[in-house]
PDB file of C-alpha atoms in Angstrom:
ATOM      1  CA  ARG A  15       2.400 -38.578 -21.208  1.00  0.00           C
ATOM      2  CA  MET A  16       5.719 -37.833 -19.922  1.00  0.00           C
ATOM      3  CA  GLY A  17       5.165 -39.897 -16.752  1.00  0.00           C
ATOM      4  CA  PHE A  18       4.758 -37.201 -14.157  1.00  0.00           C
ATOM      5  CA  ARG A  19       2.476 -38.332 -11.273  1.00  0.00           C
ATOM      6  CA  LYS A  20       2.492 -35.230  -9.100  1.00  0.00           C
ATOM      7  CA  ILE A  21       2.285 -31.909 -10.468  1.00  0.00           C
ATOM      8  CA  LEU A  22       2.527 -28.511  -8.336  1.00  0.00           C
ATOM      9  CA  PHE A  23       1.664 -25.196  -9.774  1.00  0.00           C
ATOM     10  CA  VAL A  24       3.530 -22.417  -7.789  1.00  0.00           C
ATOM     11  CA  ASN A  25       1.684 -19.217  -8.556  1.00  0.00           C
ATOM     12  CA  SER A  26       3.107 -15.591  -8.157  1.00  0.00           C
ATOM     13  CA  HIS A  27       0.268 -13.546  -9.894  1.00  0.00           C
ATOM     14  CA  GLY A  28      -3.037 -12.651  -8.205  1.00  0.00           C
ATOM     15  CA  SER A  29      -5.300 -13.372 -11.139  1.00  0.00           C
ATOM     16  CA  ASN A  30      -3.958 -16.840 -11.998  1.00  0.00           C
ATOM     17  CA  PRO A  31      -5.399 -19.054  -9.234  1.00  0.00           C
ATOM     18  CA  PRO A  32      -8.918 -19.783 -10.670  1.00  0.00           C
ATOM     19  CA  PHE A  33      -7.174 -20.887 -13.905  1.00  0.00           C
ATOM     20  CA  LEU A  34      -4.689 -23.015 -12.365  1.00  0.00           C
ATOM     21  CA  GLN A  35      -7.218 -24.639 -10.186  1.00  0.00           C
ATOM     22  CA  ILE A  36      -9.181 -25.639 -13.469  1.00  0.00           C
ATOM     23  CA  ALA A  37      -5.962 -26.891 -14.981  1.00  0.00           C
ATOM     24  CA  ALA A  38      -5.265 -28.980 -11.820  1.00  0.00           C
ATOM     25  CA  ARG A  39      -8.655 -30.274 -11.892  1.00  0.00           C
ATOM     26  CA  LYS A  40      -8.356 -31.268 -15.593  1.00  0.00           C
ATOM     27  CA  VAL A  41      -5.115 -33.039 -14.853  1.00  0.00           C
ATOM     28  CA  VAL A  42      -6.873 -35.086 -12.044  1.00  0.00           C
ATOM     29  CA  ASN A  43      -9.982 -35.827 -14.272  1.00  0.00           C
ATOM     30  CA  THR A  44      -8.171 -36.865 -17.380  1.00  0.00           C
ATOM     31  CA  THR A  45      -4.814 -38.591 -16.048  1.00  0.00           C
ATOM     32  CA  PRO A  46      -3.602 -40.917 -13.304  1.00  0.00           C
ATOM     33  CA  ALA A  47      -1.728 -37.922 -11.810  1.00  0.00           C
ATOM     34  CA  HIS A  48      -2.122 -35.700  -8.790  1.00  0.00           C
ATOM     35  CA  ALA A  49      -2.037 -31.813  -8.987  1.00  0.00           C
ATOM     36  CA  ALA A  50      -1.957 -29.088  -6.623  1.00  0.00           C
ATOM     37  CA  VAL A  51      -1.843 -25.270  -6.476  1.00  0.00           C
ATOM     38  CA  VAL A  52      -0.026 -22.889  -4.128  1.00  0.00           C
ATOM     39  CA  ASN A  53       0.148 -19.030  -4.207  1.00  0.00           C
ATOM     40  CA  TRP A  54       3.460 -18.473  -2.550  1.00  0.00           C
ATOM     41  CA  TRP A  55       2.233 -15.396  -0.363  1.00  0.00           C
ATOM     42  CA  ALA A  56      -0.565 -17.575   1.109  1.00  0.00           C
ATOM     43  CA  LEU A  57       2.230 -19.642   2.669  1.00  0.00           C
ATOM     44  CA  ILE A  58       3.230 -16.861   5.095  1.00  0.00           C
ATOM     45  CA  PRO A  59       0.266 -14.773   6.382  1.00  0.00           C
ATOM     46  CA  ASP A  60       1.746 -14.772   9.893  1.00  0.00           C
ATOM     47  CA  ALA A  61       5.123 -13.526   8.671  1.00  0.00           C
ATOM     48  CA  ILE A  62       3.555 -10.847   6.509  1.00  0.00           C
ATOM     49  CA  ARG A  63       1.308  -9.628   9.399  1.00  0.00           C
ATOM     50  CA  LYS A  64       4.249  -9.455  11.773  1.00  0.00           C
ATOM     51  CA  HIS A  65       6.507  -7.390   9.614  1.00  0.00           C
ATOM     52  CA  ARG A  66       4.407  -5.120   7.569  1.00  0.00           C
ATOM     53  CA  GLN A  67       4.014  -1.481   7.956  1.00  0.00           C
ATOM     54  CA  THR A  68       1.016  -0.844   5.769  1.00  0.00           C
ATOM     55  CA  LYS A  69      -2.625  -1.540   6.826  1.00  0.00           C
ATOM     56  CA  ILE A  70      -4.756  -4.113   5.050  1.00  0.00           C
ATOM     57  CA  GLY A  71      -5.077  -2.913   1.473  1.00  0.00           C
ATOM     58  CA  GLY A  72      -1.408  -1.864   1.270  1.00  0.00           C
ATOM     59  CA  MET A  73      -0.227  -5.136  -0.354  1.00  0.00           C
ATOM     60  CA  GLY A  74      -1.602  -5.797  -3.765  1.00  0.00           C
ATOM     61  CA  HIS A  75       0.472  -5.065  -6.625  1.00  0.00           C
ATOM     62  CA  ALA A  76       4.069  -3.316  -6.880  1.00  0.00           C
ATOM     63  CA  CYS A  77       3.412  -2.989  -3.135  1.00  0.00           C
ATOM     64  CA  GLU A  78       5.331  -3.256   0.090  1.00  0.00           C
ATOM     65  CA  LEU A  79       5.420  -7.096  -0.149  1.00  0.00           C
ATOM     66  CA  GLU A  80       6.446  -7.383  -3.786  1.00  0.00           C
ATOM     67  CA  THR A  81       8.788  -4.456  -3.714  1.00  0.00           C
ATOM     68  CA  SER A  82      10.602  -5.754  -0.634  1.00  0.00           C
ATOM     69  CA  LEU A  83      10.984  -9.079  -2.375  1.00  0.00           C
ATOM     70  CA  TYR A  84      12.623  -7.307  -5.442  1.00  0.00           C
ATOM     71  CA  LEU A  85      14.884  -5.173  -3.097  1.00  0.00           C
ATOM     72  CA  HIS A  86      16.140  -8.427  -1.604  1.00  0.00           C
ATOM     73  CA  ILE A  87      16.535 -10.541  -4.810  1.00  0.00           C
ATOM     74  CA  CYS A  88      17.594  -8.041  -7.368  1.00  0.00           C
ATOM     75  CA  PRO A  89      18.057  -4.443  -6.059  1.00  0.00           C
ATOM     76  CA  ALA A  90      19.677  -3.043  -9.086  1.00  0.00           C
ATOM     77  CA  ARG A  91      16.401  -3.471 -10.940  1.00  0.00           C
ATOM     78  CA  VAL A  92      14.406  -1.483  -8.589  1.00  0.00           C
ATOM     79  CA  ARG A  93      13.864   2.241  -9.105  1.00  0.00           C
ATOM     80  CA  MET A  94      12.624   3.459  -5.668  1.00  0.00           C
ATOM     81  CA  GLU A  95      12.604   6.965  -6.883  1.00  0.00           C
ATOM     82  CA  LYS A  96       9.520   6.132  -8.983  1.00  0.00           C
ATOM     83  CA  ALA A  97       7.719   4.464  -6.106  1.00  0.00           C
ATOM     84  CA  VAL A  98       4.244   6.059  -5.392  1.00  0.00           C
ATOM     85  CA  PRO A  99       1.443   4.849  -3.101  1.00  0.00           C
ATOM     86  CA  GLU A 100      -1.979   4.046  -4.468  1.00  0.00           C
ATOM     87  CA  TRP A 101      -4.790   2.513  -2.664  1.00  0.00           C
ATOM     88  CA  GLN A 102      -8.040   1.099  -3.907  1.00  0.00           C
ATOM     89  CA  GLU A 103     -11.220   2.649  -2.475  1.00  0.00           C
ATOM     90  CA  ARG A 104     -12.660   0.634   0.349  1.00  0.00           C
ATOM     91  CA  TRP A 105     -16.443   0.826  -0.755  1.00  0.00           C
ATOM     92  CA  SER A 106     -17.746  -2.253   0.955  1.00  0.00           C
ATOM     93  CA  ASP A 107     -17.093  -4.172   4.118  1.00  0.00           C
ATOM     94  CA  GLN A 108     -17.063  -7.370   2.077  1.00  0.00           C
ATOM     95  CA  VAL A 109     -14.579  -6.395  -0.756  1.00  0.00           C
ATOM     96  CA  TRP A 110     -10.882  -5.784  -0.161  1.00  0.00           C
ATOM     97  CA  VAL A 111      -7.755  -6.842  -1.823  1.00  0.00           C
ATOM     98  CA  ASP A 112      -4.585  -7.586   0.161  1.00  0.00           C
ATOM     99  CA  LEU A 113      -1.946 -10.294  -0.198  1.00  0.00           C
ATOM    100  CA  GLU A 114      -2.389 -11.211   3.562  1.00  0.00           C
ATOM    101  CA  SER A 115      -5.948 -11.681   3.140  1.00  0.00           C
ATOM    102  CA  CYS A 116      -8.797 -10.721   0.691  1.00  0.00           C
ATOM    103  CA  GLY A 117     -12.465 -10.033   1.340  1.00  0.00           C
ATOM    104  CA  PRO A 118     -15.191 -12.717   1.007  1.00  0.00           C
ATOM    105  CA  ALA A 119     -16.695 -11.011  -2.132  1.00  0.00           C
ATOM    106  CA  THR A 120     -14.411 -10.448  -5.205  1.00  0.00           C
ATOM    107  CA  LEU A 121     -15.030  -7.630  -7.628  1.00  0.00           C
ATOM    108  CA  ILE A 122     -13.790  -8.220 -11.105  1.00  0.00           C
ATOM    109  CA  ASP A 123     -13.139  -4.915 -12.854  1.00  0.00           C
ATOM    110  CA  ASP A 124     -11.018  -3.347 -15.504  1.00  0.00           C
ATOM    111  CA  TRP A 125      -7.927  -2.260 -13.998  1.00  0.00           C
ATOM    112  CA  SER A 126      -7.948   1.238 -15.515  1.00  0.00           C
ATOM    113  CA  ARG A 127     -11.068   2.039 -13.561  1.00  0.00           C
ATOM    114  CA  VAL A 128      -9.405   1.659 -10.226  1.00  0.00           C
ATOM    115  CA  ASN A 129      -5.869   2.252 -10.864  1.00  0.00           C
ATOM    116  CA  GLN A 130      -3.626   4.949 -12.336  1.00  0.00           C
ATOM    117  CA  GLU A 131      -0.095   4.021 -11.713  1.00  0.00           C
ATOM    118  CA  GLY A 132      -0.061   0.091 -11.635  1.00  0.00           C
ATOM    119  CA  VAL A 133       0.432   0.171  -7.991  1.00  0.00           C
ATOM    120  CA  GLU A 134      -1.989  -1.375  -5.417  1.00  0.00           C
ATOM    121  CA  GLY A 135      -0.581  -0.514  -1.909  1.00  0.00           C
ATOM    122  CA  ASP A 136       2.463   1.432  -0.694  1.00  0.00           C
ATOM    123  CA  PRO A 137       5.883   0.386  -2.177  1.00  0.00           C
ATOM    124  CA  MET A 138       7.483   3.349  -0.360  1.00  0.00           C
ATOM    125  CA  THR A 139       7.437   1.353   2.823  1.00  0.00           C
ATOM    126  CA  ALA A 140       9.373  -1.602   1.309  1.00  0.00           C
ATOM    127  CA  THR A 141      12.819  -2.732   2.434  1.00  0.00           C
ATOM    128  CA  ALA A 142      15.302  -5.436   1.605  1.00  0.00           C
ATOM    129  CA  GLU A 143      15.389  -6.592   5.094  1.00  0.00           C
ATOM    130  CA  LYS A 144      11.702  -7.521   5.079  1.00  0.00           C
ATOM    131  CA  GLY A 145      12.080  -9.078   1.535  1.00  0.00           C
ATOM    132  CA  LYS A 146      14.643 -11.476   2.891  1.00  0.00           C
ATOM    133  CA  ILE A 147      12.278 -12.410   5.868  1.00  0.00           C
ATOM    134  CA  TRP A 148       9.390 -13.057   3.608  1.00  0.00           C
ATOM    135  CA  ALA A 149      11.447 -14.993   1.024  1.00  0.00           C
ATOM    136  CA  ASP A 150      13.124 -17.122   3.441  1.00  0.00           C
ATOM    137  CA  ALA A 151       9.792 -17.899   5.207  1.00  0.00           C
ATOM    138  CA  SER A 152       8.045 -18.832   1.892  1.00  0.00           C
ATOM    139  CA  ILE A 153      10.910 -20.988   0.629  1.00  0.00           C
ATOM    140  CA  GLU A 154      10.962 -22.868   3.997  1.00  0.00           C
ATOM    141  CA  ARG A 155       7.167 -23.442   3.836  1.00  0.00           C
ATOM    142  CA  LEU A 156       7.099 -24.348   0.211  1.00  0.00           C
ATOM    143  CA  ILE A 157       9.773 -26.950   0.868  1.00  0.00           C
ATOM    144  CA  SER A 158       7.838 -28.338   3.817  1.00  0.00           C
ATOM    145  CA  PHE A 159       4.541 -28.642   1.591  1.00  0.00           C
ATOM    146  CA  MET A 160       6.650 -30.363  -1.275  1.00  0.00           C
ATOM    147  CA  ASP A 161       7.876 -32.884   1.253  1.00  0.00           C
ATOM    148  CA  ASP A 162       4.407 -33.591   2.508  1.00  0.00           C
ATOM    149  CA  TYR A 163       2.999 -33.757  -0.980  1.00  0.00           C
ATOM    150  CA  ARG A 164       5.762 -36.238  -2.000  1.00  0.00           C
ATOM    151  CA  LYS A 165       4.848 -38.442   0.793  1.00  0.00           C
ATOM    152  CA  ARG A 166       1.103 -38.397   0.190  1.00  0.00           C
ATOM    153  CA  PRO A 167       0.166 -41.621  -1.618  1.00  0.00           C
ATOM    154  CA  ILE A 168      -1.962 -41.590  -4.742  1.00  0.00           C
ATOM    155  CA  ARG A 169      -4.987 -43.781  -3.804  1.00  0.00           C
ATOM    156  CA  PRO A 170      -6.599 -45.919  -6.465  1.00  0.00           C
ATOM    157  CA  ARG A 171      -9.799 -44.471  -7.934  1.00  0.00           C
ATOM    158  CA  THR A 172     -13.052 -46.283  -7.043  1.00  0.00           C
ATOM    159  CA  LYS A 173     -14.430 -48.362  -9.921  1.00  0.00           C
ATOM    160  CA  ARG A 174     -17.339 -45.804 -10.451  1.00  0.00           C
ATOM    161  CA  ALA A 175     -15.186 -42.926 -10.492  1.00  0.00           C
ATOM    162  CA  ARG A 176     -12.717 -44.155 -13.094  1.00  0.00           C
ATOM    163  CA  VAL A 177     -12.553 -41.970 -16.137  1.00  0.00           C
ATOM    164  CA  ARG A 178     -10.579 -42.787 -19.356  1.00  0.00           C
ATOM    165  CA  GLN A 179      -8.255 -40.026 -20.447  1.00  0.00           C
ATOM    166  CA  GLY A 180      -9.919 -37.856 -22.922  1.00  0.00           C
ATOM    167  CA  SER A 181     -13.511 -39.145 -22.034  1.00  0.00           C
ATOM    168  CA  ARG A 182     -16.298 -36.632 -22.172  1.00  0.00           C
ATOM    169  CA  ARG A 183     -18.394 -38.944 -19.784  1.00  0.00           C
ATOM    170  CA  ARG A 184     -18.977 -37.574 -16.438  1.00  0.00           C
ATOM    171  CA  PRO A 185     -17.838 -39.592 -13.481  1.00  0.00           C
ATOM    172  CA  THR A 186     -20.244 -40.609 -10.612  1.00  0.00           C
ATOM    173  CA  CYS A 187     -21.733 -37.695  -8.807  1.00  0.00           C
ATOM    174  CA  THR A 188     -21.174 -37.925  -4.993  1.00  0.00           C
ATOM    175  CA  GLY A 189     -21.667 -34.339  -4.289  1.00  0.00           C
ATOM    176  CA  CYS A 190     -24.690 -32.077  -3.539  1.00  0.00           C
ATOM    177  CA  CYS A 191     -27.085 -33.882  -5.825  1.00  0.00           C
ATOM    178  CA  GLY A 192     -26.621 -37.293  -4.152  1.00  0.00           C
ATOM    179  CA  SER A 193     -27.745 -39.128  -7.101  1.00  0.00           C
ATOM    180  CA  GLY A 194     -24.695 -41.536  -7.062  1.00  0.00           C
ATOM    181  CA  SER A 195     -25.155 -42.429 -10.809  1.00  0.00           C
ATOM    182  CA  THR A 196     -23.068 -41.915 -13.858  1.00  0.00           C
ATOM    183  CA  THR A 197     -24.872 -40.271 -16.458  1.00  0.00           C
ATOM    184  CA  THR A 198     -24.162 -37.923 -19.647  1.00  0.00           C
ATOM    185  CA  ALA A 199     -27.803 -36.628 -19.474  1.00  0.00           C
ATOM    186  CA  PRO A 200     -28.298 -32.736 -19.207  1.00  0.00           C
ATOM    187  CA  SER A 201     -29.429 -31.462 -15.861  1.00  0.00           C
ATOM    188  CA  PRO A 202     -33.265 -30.898 -15.551  1.00  0.00           C
ATOM    189  CA  ALA A 203     -34.418 -27.474 -17.002  1.00  0.00           C
ATOM    190  CA  LEU A 204     -34.827 -24.792 -14.472  1.00  0.00           C
ATOM    191  CA  PRO A 205     -37.660 -22.413 -14.414  1.00  0.00           C
ATOM    192  CA  THR A 206     -37.035 -19.180 -16.145  1.00  0.00           C
ATOM    193  CA  LEU A 207     -37.261 -15.492 -14.825  1.00  0.00           C
ATOM    194  CA  ARG A 208     -37.893 -12.953 -17.379  1.00  0.00           C
ATOM    195  CA  VAL A 209     -36.041  -9.808 -17.161  1.00  0.00           C
ATOM    196  CA  GLY A 210     -36.631  -6.968 -19.591  1.00  0.00           C
ATOM    197  CA  ALA A 211     -36.364  -8.343 -23.011  1.00  0.00           C
ATOM    198  CA  GLY A 212     -34.210 -11.275 -22.060  1.00  0.00           C
ATOM    199  CA  SER A 213     -34.539 -14.103 -19.560  1.00  0.00           C
ATOM    200  CA  VAL A 214     -32.187 -15.925 -17.043  1.00  0.00           C
ATOM    201  CA  PRO A 215     -32.629 -19.261 -15.229  1.00  0.00           C
ATOM    202  CA  ALA A 216     -34.180 -19.074 -11.685  1.00  0.00           C
ATOM    203  CA  LEU A 217     -31.638 -19.963  -9.076  1.00  0.00           C
ATOM    204  CA  ARG A 218     -32.455 -23.263  -7.348  1.00  0.00           C
ATOM    205  CA  ALA A 219     -31.672 -23.636  -3.697  1.00  0.00           C
ATOM    206  CA  PRO A 220     -29.809 -26.724  -2.590  1.00  0.00           C
ATOM    207  CA  SER A 221     -32.225 -29.413  -1.219  1.00  0.00           C
TER     208      SER A 221
END
């Protein structure tokens, strides 16, 4: 409504990405605009890897990375005498949390079950020098992406994919089902597996 045609969500919190991606998708599906999402730490995995002291799992929350940034940006607000390390248990080869890279599987749990101090990693290894390196690298790459995004044209939609703003009608499916038709009909009912007193739909493998 305000005329923006390119919107960039710059995220700095680990739990936000799925919600921002849904918001970006809604912008694209219901307006003529483009939308993109970027997590600032995901811009600099090589710089993180080069200068970090902690092993994988040492950068998650109030950690080496985030504390180093604060020591660089606003050291007067950082109370290093309260810094304590805290690591999540590595209970699976497929699950780990780290701002350089995360495992292929994501466990969603209540924070109080896995953490006591609000720390995920080791802030005691943080320094302002590392914070400056990571801040400068992330700013440089964010600017580079913004330049690329600004130059990228917004191509016209095909006729079959055009959706009026606010419409609940689904656009043409060109994905896994391959139907290539616009429809508002519900998906065919799946067979049901009965588990205990309840029941759940059976999973259907892609054809």
